[in-house]
Short mmCIF file of C-alpha atoms in Angstrom, two decimals:
data_model
loop_
_atom_site.label_atom_id
_atom_site.label_comp_id
_atom_site.label_asym_id
_atom_site.label_seq_id
_atom_site.Cartn_x
_atom_site.Cartn_y
_atom_site.Cartn_z
CA PRO A 323 -0.25 -0.26 0.16
CA PRO A 324 1.06 4.23 -0.57
CA PRO A 325 2.38 5.45 2.56
CA ARG A 326 0.39 8.15 5.09
CA ALA A 327 1.41 10.08 6.80
CA GLY A 328 5.54 8.46 6.20
CA THR A 329 6.23 6.68 9.65
CA THR A 330 7.46 3.65 8.34
CA LEU A 331 9.84 4.83 5.44
CA LEU A 332 11.48 7.42 8.45
CA LEU A 333 11.41 4.41 10.73
CA GLN A 334 13.14 2.39 8.16
CA GLY A 335 15.42 4.88 7.90
CA LEU A 336 16.74 6.34 11.37
CA GLY A 337 17.02 2.12 11.60
CA ALA A 338 19.72 1.66 9.61
CA HIS A 339 21.98 3.07 11.81
CA PRO A 340 24.19 0.32 14.48
CA GLY A 341 22.77 2.04 17.11
CA VAL A 342 18.64 2.14 16.28
CA ALA A 343 16.52 -0.51 17.59
CA THR A 344 13.08 -0.58 16.18
CA HIS A 345 10.67 -2.88 16.44
CA LEU A 346 10.65 -3.67 12.13
CA SER A 347 14.05 -6.20 13.71
CA PRO A 348 12.34 -9.32 14.32
CA ALA A 349 13.22 -9.66 17.96
CA PRO A 350 12.16 -13.07 20.17
CA ALA A 351 8.24 -13.35 21.18
CA PRO A 352 7.70 -11.09 24.89
CA ALA A 353 6.45 -12.90 27.94
CA PRO A 354 3.24 -12.70 28.76
CA ASP A 355 2.95 -9.66 31.47
CA PRO A 356 0.12 -11.27 34.27
CA ALA A 357 -0.64 -7.67 35.79
CA ALA A 358 -2.02 -6.84 32.39
CA PRO A 359 -5.87 -7.63 31.23
CA ASP A 360 -5.51 -10.22 29.06
CA GLY A 361 -2.49 -11.53 30.28
CA GLY A 362 -0.33 -9.40 28.46
CA GLN A 363 0.29 -12.30 25.31
CA ALA A 364 2.38 -11.55 21.55
CA PRO A 365 -0.24 -10.60 19.36
CA ALA A 366 -0.66 -13.26 16.37
CA LEU A 367 1.47 -11.25 13.97
CA SER A 368 5.10 -10.64 13.84
CA PRO A 369 5.90 -6.70 15.02
CA ARG A 370 7.02 -6.35 11.24
CA ALA A 371 3.81 -7.78 10.07
CA LEU A 372 2.30 -4.61 12.19
CA HIS A 373 4.66 -2.49 10.57
CA GLY A 374 7.24 -1.97 13.51
CA GLU A 375 4.04 0.04 15.58
CA GLY A 376 4.09 -0.16 19.38
CA ILE A 377 0.49 0.70 19.55
CA PHE A 378 -0.05 -3.53 19.11
CA LEU A 379 2.71 -5.31 21.50
CA GLN A 380 1.32 -3.33 24.28
CA THR A 381 -1.85 -4.16 26.43
CA VAL A 382 -1.56 -1.06 29.00
CA TYR A 383 -3.16 1.52 27.07
CA PRO A 384 -6.33 1.57 24.15
CA ARG A 385 -6.00 0.10 20.71
CA MET A 386 -8.39 2.99 19.96
CA GLY A 387 -9.51 0.06 17.69
CA LEU A 388 -6.65 0.14 15.16
CA ASP A 389 -6.50 -3.38 15.81
CA HIS A 390 -10.03 -4.19 14.96
CA PRO A 391 -11.28 -6.19 17.68
CA PRO A 392 -13.25 -8.84 17.87
CA ALA A 393 -16.42 -5.92 17.76
CA PHE A 394 -14.87 -3.98 15.58
CA PHE A 395 -16.88 -4.23 12.08
CA PHE A 396 -19.76 -5.74 14.49
CA ARG A 397 -20.16 -1.53 14.90
CA LEU A 398 -18.95 -0.32 12.12
CA TYR A 399 -21.36 -2.40 9.65
CA ALA A 400 -24.41 -2.34 12.28
CA GLY A 401 -23.70 1.75 12.31
CA ARG A 402 -23.53 2.33 9.39
CA ALA A 403 -26.93 -0.15 8.02
CA LEU A 404 -28.51 2.03 11.24
CA CYS A 405 -27.75 5.41 9.32
CA ALA A 406 -29.23 4.43 7.18
CA LEU A 407 -32.68 3.95 8.67
CA LEU A 408 -32.63 6.28 11.23
CA GLY A 409 -30.44 8.88 10.09
CA PRO A 410 -27.03 10.70 11.73
CA GLY A 411 -28.75 11.40 15.08
CA PRO A 412 -30.55 8.34 16.16
CA THR A 413 -27.22 6.12 15.64
CA GLU A 414 -25.49 8.60 17.40
CA ARG A 415 -27.73 8.03 20.00
CA LEU A 416 -28.57 4.13 19.74
CA ALA A 417 -25.21 2.33 18.27
CA PRO A 418 -22.50 1.21 20.07
CA GLY A 419 -18.88 2.68 20.06
CA PRO A 420 -17.13 5.91 20.03
CA ARG A 421 -18.82 8.42 17.83
CA ARG A 422 -19.99 11.79 15.73
CA GLY A 423 -23.60 10.81 14.01
CA CYS A 424 -22.76 7.94 11.60
CA ARG A 425 -19.20 7.54 12.17
CA LEU A 426 -17.38 5.51 14.09
CA LEU A 427 -14.58 6.89 16.07
CA GLN A 428 -12.23 4.15 15.65
CA GLY A 429 -9.83 2.67 13.64
CA VAL A 430 -6.78 4.26 10.71
CA GLY A 431 -9.12 6.04 9.64
CA SER A 432 -11.31 7.99 12.40
CA TYR A 433 -9.57 7.26 15.59
CA ALA A 434 -7.90 10.97 15.87
CA LEU A 435 -11.56 12.89 15.54
CA ASP A 436 -11.95 11.30 19.61
CA PRO A 437 -10.79 13.04 22.00
CA ALA A 438 -10.97 10.56 24.74
CA ASN A 439 -7.95 9.34 23.03
CA GLY A 440 -4.91 9.83 23.87
CA ALA A 441 -6.22 11.91 27.14
CA GLY A 442 -9.07 9.95 28.79
CA PRO A 443 -8.06 7.95 31.98
CA GLU A 444 -6.77 4.85 30.87
CA GLN A 445 -3.65 6.77 29.69
CA ALA A 446 -3.10 7.70 33.26
CA ALA A 447 0.69 7.93 34.35
CA THR A 448 2.03 5.46 36.96
CA ALA A 449 5.34 4.32 37.70
CA ASP A 450 3.66 0.59 36.92
CA ARG A 451 2.31 1.29 34.05
CA GLY A 452 4.96 3.12 32.69
CA ARG A 453 7.69 -0.13 33.25
CA ARG A 454 5.05 -2.23 31.76
CA LEU A 455 5.06 -1.15 28.46
CA PHE A 456 8.31 -0.72 28.38
CA ARG A 457 8.88 -4.03 29.66
CA GLN A 458 6.67 -5.11 26.69
CA TRP A 459 8.09 -2.54 24.31
CA ALA A 460 11.72 -3.94 25.22
CA ALA A 461 11.33 -7.61 24.58
CA HIS A 462 11.08 -6.29 20.57
CA TRP A 463 14.20 -3.85 20.81
CA ASP A 464 17.78 -4.85 20.61
CA LEU A 465 18.78 -3.02 24.53
CA SER A 466 22.09 -3.08 23.12
CA ARG A 467 21.72 -0.51 20.63
CA PRO A 468 21.39 3.14 22.59
CA VAL A 469 18.89 4.00 20.94
CA LEU A 470 15.42 3.04 20.97
CA ALA A 471 12.53 4.00 18.68
CA GLU A 472 9.09 2.89 18.03
CA LYS A 473 7.15 4.62 16.16
CA SER A 474 2.59 4.64 15.69
CA PRO A 475 0.92 7.55 13.90
CA SER A 476 -1.02 7.64 16.75
CA ASN A 477 1.99 9.15 18.93
CA ALA A 478 0.47 12.14 17.92
CA LEU A 479 -2.07 12.12 20.40
CA MET A 480 -0.91 9.81 22.63
CA ALA A 481 2.89 11.77 22.42
CA PRO A 482 1.91 14.04 25.95
CA ALA A 483 1.05 10.26 27.94
CA LEU A 484 3.43 8.10 26.83
CA GLY A 485 6.04 10.93 28.30
CA ALA A 486 4.25 10.76 31.47
CA LEU A 487 4.41 7.28 30.97
CA TRP A 488 7.70 7.62 30.86
CA LYS A 489 8.90 9.90 33.32
CA ALA A 490 6.53 7.87 35.74
CA ALA A 491 8.83 5.14 35.52
CA GLY A 492 11.62 7.86 36.94
CA ALA A 493 12.69 7.21 32.41
CA ARG A 494 14.14 10.32 30.66
CA ALA A 495 11.98 12.12 28.82
CA PRO A 496 11.27 10.27 25.25
CA LEU A 497 12.42 12.67 21.61
CA VAL A 498 9.45 13.16 19.87
CA VAL A 499 9.11 12.89 16.14
CA LEU A 500 6.22 13.97 14.38
CA CYS A 501 5.42 13.45 10.60
CA SER A 502 3.76 16.01 8.68
CA ARG A 503 2.66 15.49 5.09
CA ASN A 504 0.03 17.41 2.85
CA PRO A 505 -3.53 16.66 3.12
CA MET A 506 -4.91 15.89 0.39
CA ALA A 507 -1.80 13.28 -0.18
CA PHE A 508 -2.54 11.59 2.64
CA ALA A 509 -6.28 11.47 2.40
CA LEU A 510 -6.10 9.97 -1.26
CA ALA A 511 -3.38 7.26 0.10
CA LEU A 512 -5.85 6.68 2.73
CA ASP A 513 -8.42 5.18 -0.05
CA ALA A 514 -6.65 1.89 0.00
CA PHE A 515 -7.04 0.88 3.61
CA VAL A 516 -11.27 2.14 3.80
CA ASP A 517 -13.75 1.67 2.21
CA ASP A 518 -15.87 3.99 4.00
CA LEU A 519 -14.70 7.53 4.57
CA SER A 520 -15.06 10.39 1.45
CA LEU A 521 -12.89 11.75 0.73
CA ARG A 522 -13.86 14.68 2.92
CA GLU A 523 -13.99 12.38 6.10
CA ARG A 524 -10.68 11.27 5.45
CA LEU A 525 -9.15 14.98 5.24
CA GLU A 526 -11.08 15.37 8.23
CA GLN A 527 -8.42 12.24 10.32
CA TRP A 528 -5.33 14.23 9.12
CA LEU A 529 -6.14 17.61 9.36
CA ALA A 530 -7.06 16.60 13.72
CA VAL A 531 -3.75 14.05 13.24
CA GLU A 532 -1.94 16.69 12.57
CA ALA A 533 -3.75 19.53 14.82
CA ALA A 534 -2.26 16.68 17.78
CA GLY A 535 0.91 16.68 16.21
CA ARG A 536 1.22 20.67 17.30
CA ASP A 537 -0.99 20.60 20.41
CA ALA A 538 2.07 18.29 21.95
CA ALA A 539 4.05 19.89 20.28
CA ARG A 540 3.09 23.10 22.97
CA ALA A 541 3.21 20.45 25.92
CA LEU A 542 6.02 18.19 25.57
CA PRO A 543 9.37 19.74 27.11
CA ALA A 544 11.48 21.76 25.02
CA GLY A 545 14.26 19.80 23.38
CA THR A 546 12.32 16.83 22.94
CA VAL A 547 10.05 17.57 19.25
CA ARG A 548 11.05 17.09 16.28
CA LEU A 549 9.30 18.17 12.58
CA VAL A 550 10.07 16.34 9.63
CA ALA A 551 7.43 16.39 6.43
CA LEU A 552 7.32 13.37 4.44
CA GLU A 553 7.58 15.91 1.18
CA GLN A 554 10.85 16.75 2.96
CA LEU A 555 11.53 13.53 3.73
CA ALA A 556 11.67 11.39 0.49
CA ALA A 557 13.43 14.76 -1.33
CA ARG A 558 16.34 14.74 1.38
CA PRO A 559 16.75 11.46 2.87
CA GLY A 560 19.82 11.60 3.76
CA PRO A 561 20.86 14.76 5.49
CA VAL A 562 17.16 14.31 6.92
CA VAL A 563 17.55 11.06 8.49
CA ARG A 564 21.63 12.45 9.69
CA ALA A 565 20.17 15.23 11.40
CA LEU A 566 17.80 13.58 13.57
CA LEU A 567 20.78 10.25 14.25
CA ARG A 568 23.14 13.57 15.05
CA TRP A 569 20.04 14.92 18.00
CA ALA A 570 19.64 11.50 19.39
CA GLY A 571 22.70 11.20 21.11
CA LEU A 572 24.61 9.17 17.07
CA GLY A 573 27.66 10.60 15.20
CA PRO A 574 29.32 13.56 15.50
CA ALA A 575 27.77 16.88 17.15
CA GLY A 576 26.02 19.84 14.66
CA ASP A 577 23.70 20.22 13.47
CA GLU A 578 22.57 21.65 9.36
CA GLY A 579 19.53 23.87 9.92
CA PHE A 580 17.01 21.53 10.17
CA GLY A 581 14.10 20.34 12.44
CA ASP A 582 11.77 22.91 14.61
CA THR A 583 11.19 22.29 18.15
CA GLY A 584 8.52 23.65 21.15
CA GLU A 585 6.46 26.71 19.40
CA ALA A 586 8.38 26.12 16.17
CA ALA A 587 7.64 22.90 15.90
CA ALA A 588 4.03 23.33 16.82
CA ALA A 589 3.50 26.68 13.88
CA ALA A 590 4.74 24.61 11.18
CA ALA A 591 2.18 21.44 12.58
CA ASP A 592 -0.28 24.84 12.59
CA ALA A 593 1.02 25.37 8.60
CA ALA A 594 0.72 22.03 7.67
CA VAL A 595 -3.72 21.83 9.18
CA GLU A 596 -3.71 25.11 7.08
CA ARG A 597 -2.57 23.28 3.54
#
C-alpha cells in the first residue's frame, strides 16, 4: 500500500543505523505479563507484520480500534446500516462505540477524531504502567543499542501521555518526531486502507492528526520535539535522517539547520493544518 504519513519510511531510515533499535527487526516473543488485563500475551502477528508499531505490542493503553478487535467490524457495519435507516442523530445515540453522527471514531480512518484518545483516564501515568509498557516494548528491541525507537502514527495523540508514563517510571523524557504531510496526499493514500469514508472524511482525520501533533509540540518539554514533512524526507532522505541521528546523540555534534522545536514545531504543524 502507499505511504500515509511516512512514519514507516522514516523508521526504516533511522533503523539502518547500528545504534538504533526498532520494532521492525526480528525479536524473540515477549513473555506474558500477568498484570495486564489479557495476560499481556504477544500479538498473533509479528512486529514486522504490524509495521513495527508499538501500539499493537502493548496492553497498557487503548489501541483505538486500530487492531480491529472482535467487535470492531460489527460496530462499523451495524452503525452504517442503522444510519441508512434512521439517520445520523439516532445512530449516534443508539449504535455501539464512540461516534460522531454515523461515523465510528475508531480505526485507521477516524481514531484522531475521538477526544478521549490520548487524554482519557486509561492513559493515567503511574510508575507501574510506565514500567509495564517498557517491558512489553523492550521484548521487541535489541537493548544493546543506545537508541530505542518506536513508531505509531497514533503517537501524535499519545505523545504527551507516553512522556508522562516514562517520567512516572523514572526515565528521561523521550525524543518525539512528528510526521507531517500534505493533507490531500494523505487522504488519497488512505483510500487503500478504508472503504467507508469519503474524501472529506479522510481529510478530517489527517487534519485532526496534525492538530494533535501541534498540541503535543506545545505540551512536551523544550528540545524534545522535531517535525518532519514526508515531502522533505522524500526529497532529501540522507540529510533529514542524519540530522535526526545527531539530535538523538548518534554521530558528530552539529546542526544542519533541520528541524523545529517547541512553539516553532507547533507553528509548522499549524501551517500544515491550514494547507
